[in-house]
Amino acid sequence: MFGRFHKPARPRPADARQHNIFEAAAAYVAACAEDDQDALDEAAGWVSPEALSFGVRELACRAVIALARDRDESPTTVVQELMGLPTA
């Protein structure tokens, strides 16, 4: 998944709308979850690889916090469960 961050951004047409890092991250993660390579490539071209990495990291943190609150568990427990790791 993260190897795709290193693709160079595609040139944008002059009338193309600018996307922020959070839009790019949301589209990228959703495309990855849906196994949609075309959408994944498109989202990866919206921002720099560094910005996309930051956005994906921020999305992951927010998702874990939301899941932890919903489950009334700690973020550590949620992450361990999601990744199939043994809980401490």
PDB file of C-alpha atoms in Angstrom:
ATOM      1  CA  MET A   1       0.000   0.000   0.000  1.00  0.00           C
ATOM      2  CA  PHE A   2       2.580   2.571   1.060  1.00  0.00           C
ATOM      3  CA  GLY A   3       4.855   1.858  -1.892  1.00  0.00           C
ATOM      4  CA  ARG A   4       2.353   3.710  -4.060  1.00  0.00           C
ATOM      5  CA  PHE A   5       3.216   6.993  -2.320  1.00  0.00           C
ATOM      6  CA  HIS A   6       6.407   7.245  -4.303  1.00  0.00           C
ATOM      7  CA  LYS A   7       4.745   7.568  -7.680  1.00  0.00           C
ATOM      8  CA  PRO A   8       5.247  11.020  -9.146  1.00  0.00           C
ATOM      9  CA  ALA A   9       2.143  13.175  -9.182  1.00  0.00           C
ATOM     10  CA  ARG A  10       0.472  13.350 -12.561  1.00  0.00           C
ATOM     11  CA  PRO A  11       0.279  16.772 -14.187  1.00  0.00           C
ATOM     12  CA  ARG A  12      -3.072  18.416 -13.580  1.00  0.00           C
ATOM     13  CA  PRO A  13      -5.094  20.131 -16.263  1.00  0.00           C
ATOM     14  CA  ALA A  14      -5.300  23.887 -15.798  1.00  0.00           C
ATOM     15  CA  ASP A  15      -8.971  23.699 -14.752  1.00  0.00           C
ATOM     16  CA  ALA A  16      -8.468  20.840 -12.258  1.00  0.00           C
ATOM     17  CA  ARG A  17      -9.556  21.511  -8.699  1.00  0.00           C
ATOM     18  CA  GLN A  18      -6.917  21.404  -5.981  1.00  0.00           C
ATOM     19  CA  HIS A  19      -7.461  18.731  -3.340  1.00  0.00           C
ATOM     20  CA  ASN A  20      -6.296  19.032   0.230  1.00  0.00           C
ATOM     21  CA  ILE A  21      -4.340  16.309   1.987  1.00  0.00           C
ATOM     22  CA  PHE A  22      -7.334  15.031   3.927  1.00  0.00           C
ATOM     23  CA  GLU A  23      -9.466  14.637   0.791  1.00  0.00           C
ATOM     24  CA  ALA A  24      -6.584  12.813  -0.858  1.00  0.00           C
ATOM     25  CA  ALA A  25      -6.049  10.562   2.167  1.00  0.00           C
ATOM     26  CA  ALA A  26      -9.746   9.727   2.459  1.00  0.00           C
ATOM     27  CA  ALA A  27     -10.008   8.898  -1.240  1.00  0.00           C
ATOM     28  CA  TYR A  28      -6.757   6.908  -1.145  1.00  0.00           C
ATOM     29  CA  VAL A  29      -7.748   4.788   1.863  1.00  0.00           C
ATOM     30  CA  ALA A  30     -11.269   4.194   0.534  1.00  0.00           C
ATOM     31  CA  ALA A  31      -9.851   3.122  -2.839  1.00  0.00           C
ATOM     32  CA  CYS A  32      -7.393   0.816  -1.104  1.00  0.00           C
ATOM     33  CA  ALA A  33     -10.199  -0.744   0.971  1.00  0.00           C
ATOM     34  CA  GLU A  34     -12.265  -1.230  -2.194  1.00  0.00           C
ATOM     35  CA  ASP A  35      -9.255  -2.524  -4.154  1.00  0.00           C
ATOM     36  CA  ASP A  36      -9.839   0.148  -6.828  1.00  0.00           C
ATOM     37  CA  GLN A  37      -6.461   0.694  -8.460  1.00  0.00           C
ATOM     38  CA  ASP A  38      -7.623   3.506 -10.759  1.00  0.00           C
ATOM     39  CA  ALA A  39      -9.091   5.526  -7.879  1.00  0.00           C
ATOM     40  CA  LEU A  40      -6.022   4.783  -5.784  1.00  0.00           C
ATOM     41  CA  ASP A  41      -3.700   6.087  -8.493  1.00  0.00           C
ATOM     42  CA  GLU A  42      -5.861   9.171  -8.975  1.00  0.00           C
ATOM     43  CA  ALA A  43      -5.904  10.036  -5.265  1.00  0.00           C
ATOM     44  CA  ALA A  44      -2.153   9.437  -5.016  1.00  0.00           C
ATOM     45  CA  GLY A  45      -1.631  12.105  -7.681  1.00  0.00           C
ATOM     46  CA  TRP A  46      -3.622  14.816  -5.892  1.00  0.00           C
ATOM     47  CA  VAL A  47      -0.922  15.763  -3.379  1.00  0.00           C
ATOM     48  CA  SER A  48       2.748  15.090  -2.754  1.00  0.00           C
ATOM     49  CA  PRO A  49       3.753  11.688  -1.378  1.00  0.00           C
ATOM     50  CA  GLU A  50       4.732  13.312   1.917  1.00  0.00           C
ATOM     51  CA  ALA A  51       1.374  15.073   2.251  1.00  0.00           C
ATOM     52  CA  LEU A  52      -0.487  11.871   1.409  1.00  0.00           C
ATOM     53  CA  SER A  53       1.515   9.966   4.017  1.00  0.00           C
ATOM     54  CA  PHE A  54       0.670  12.586   6.642  1.00  0.00           C
ATOM     55  CA  GLY A  55      -3.016  12.512   5.684  1.00  0.00           C
ATOM     56  CA  VAL A  56      -3.202   8.716   5.827  1.00  0.00           C
ATOM     57  CA  ARG A  57      -1.490   8.739   9.218  1.00  0.00           C
ATOM     58  CA  GLU A  58      -3.931  11.360  10.533  1.00  0.00           C
ATOM     59  CA  LEU A  59      -6.900   9.395   9.156  1.00  0.00           C
ATOM     60  CA  ALA A  60      -5.627   6.228  10.847  1.00  0.00           C
ATOM     61  CA  CYS A  61      -5.302   8.005  14.186  1.00  0.00           C
ATOM     62  CA  ARG A  62      -8.784   9.499  13.946  1.00  0.00           C
ATOM     63  CA  ALA A  63     -10.286   6.151  12.919  1.00  0.00           C
ATOM     64  CA  VAL A  64      -8.655   4.340  15.833  1.00  0.00           C
ATOM     65  CA  ILE A  65      -9.851   6.995  18.280  1.00  0.00           C
ATOM     66  CA  ALA A  66     -13.402   6.758  16.922  1.00  0.00           C
ATOM     67  CA  LEU A  67     -13.396   2.950  17.099  1.00  0.00           C
ATOM     68  CA  ALA A  68     -11.970   3.021  20.627  1.00  0.00           C
ATOM     69  CA  ARG A  69     -14.733   5.365  21.767  1.00  0.00           C
ATOM     70  CA  ASP A  70     -17.426   3.269  20.080  1.00  0.00           C
ATOM     71  CA  ARG A  71     -16.089   0.075  21.632  1.00  0.00           C
ATOM     72  CA  ASP A  72     -15.245   1.665  24.999  1.00  0.00           C
ATOM     73  CA  GLU A  73     -11.716   0.289  24.662  1.00  0.00           C
ATOM     74  CA  SER A  74      -8.271   1.831  24.584  1.00  0.00           C
ATOM     75  CA  PRO A  75      -6.737   2.816  21.240  1.00  0.00           C
ATOM     76  CA  THR A  76      -3.954   0.302  21.908  1.00  0.00           C
ATOM     77  CA  THR A  77      -6.456  -2.541  22.274  1.00  0.00           C
ATOM     78  CA  VAL A  78      -8.274  -1.503  19.100  1.00  0.00           C
ATOM     79  CA  VAL A  79      -5.054  -1.356  17.077  1.00  0.00           C
ATOM     80  CA  GLN A  80      -3.919  -4.715  18.368  1.00  0.00           C
ATOM     81  CA  GLU A  81      -7.278  -6.263  17.448  1.00  0.00           C
ATOM     82  CA  LEU A  82      -7.324  -4.660  13.984  1.00  0.00           C
ATOM     83  CA  MET A  83      -3.806  -5.854  13.220  1.00  0.00           C
ATOM     84  CA  GLY A  84      -4.356  -9.310  14.698  1.00  0.00           C
ATOM     85  CA  LEU A  85      -1.690  -8.764  17.345  1.00  0.00           C
ATOM     86  CA  PRO A  86      -1.776 -10.362  20.771  1.00  0.00           C
ATOM     87  CA  THR A  87      -3.211  -8.072  23.426  1.00  0.00           C
ATOM     88  CA  ALA A  88      -1.029  -7.261  26.406  1.00  0.00           C
TER      89      ALA A  88
END
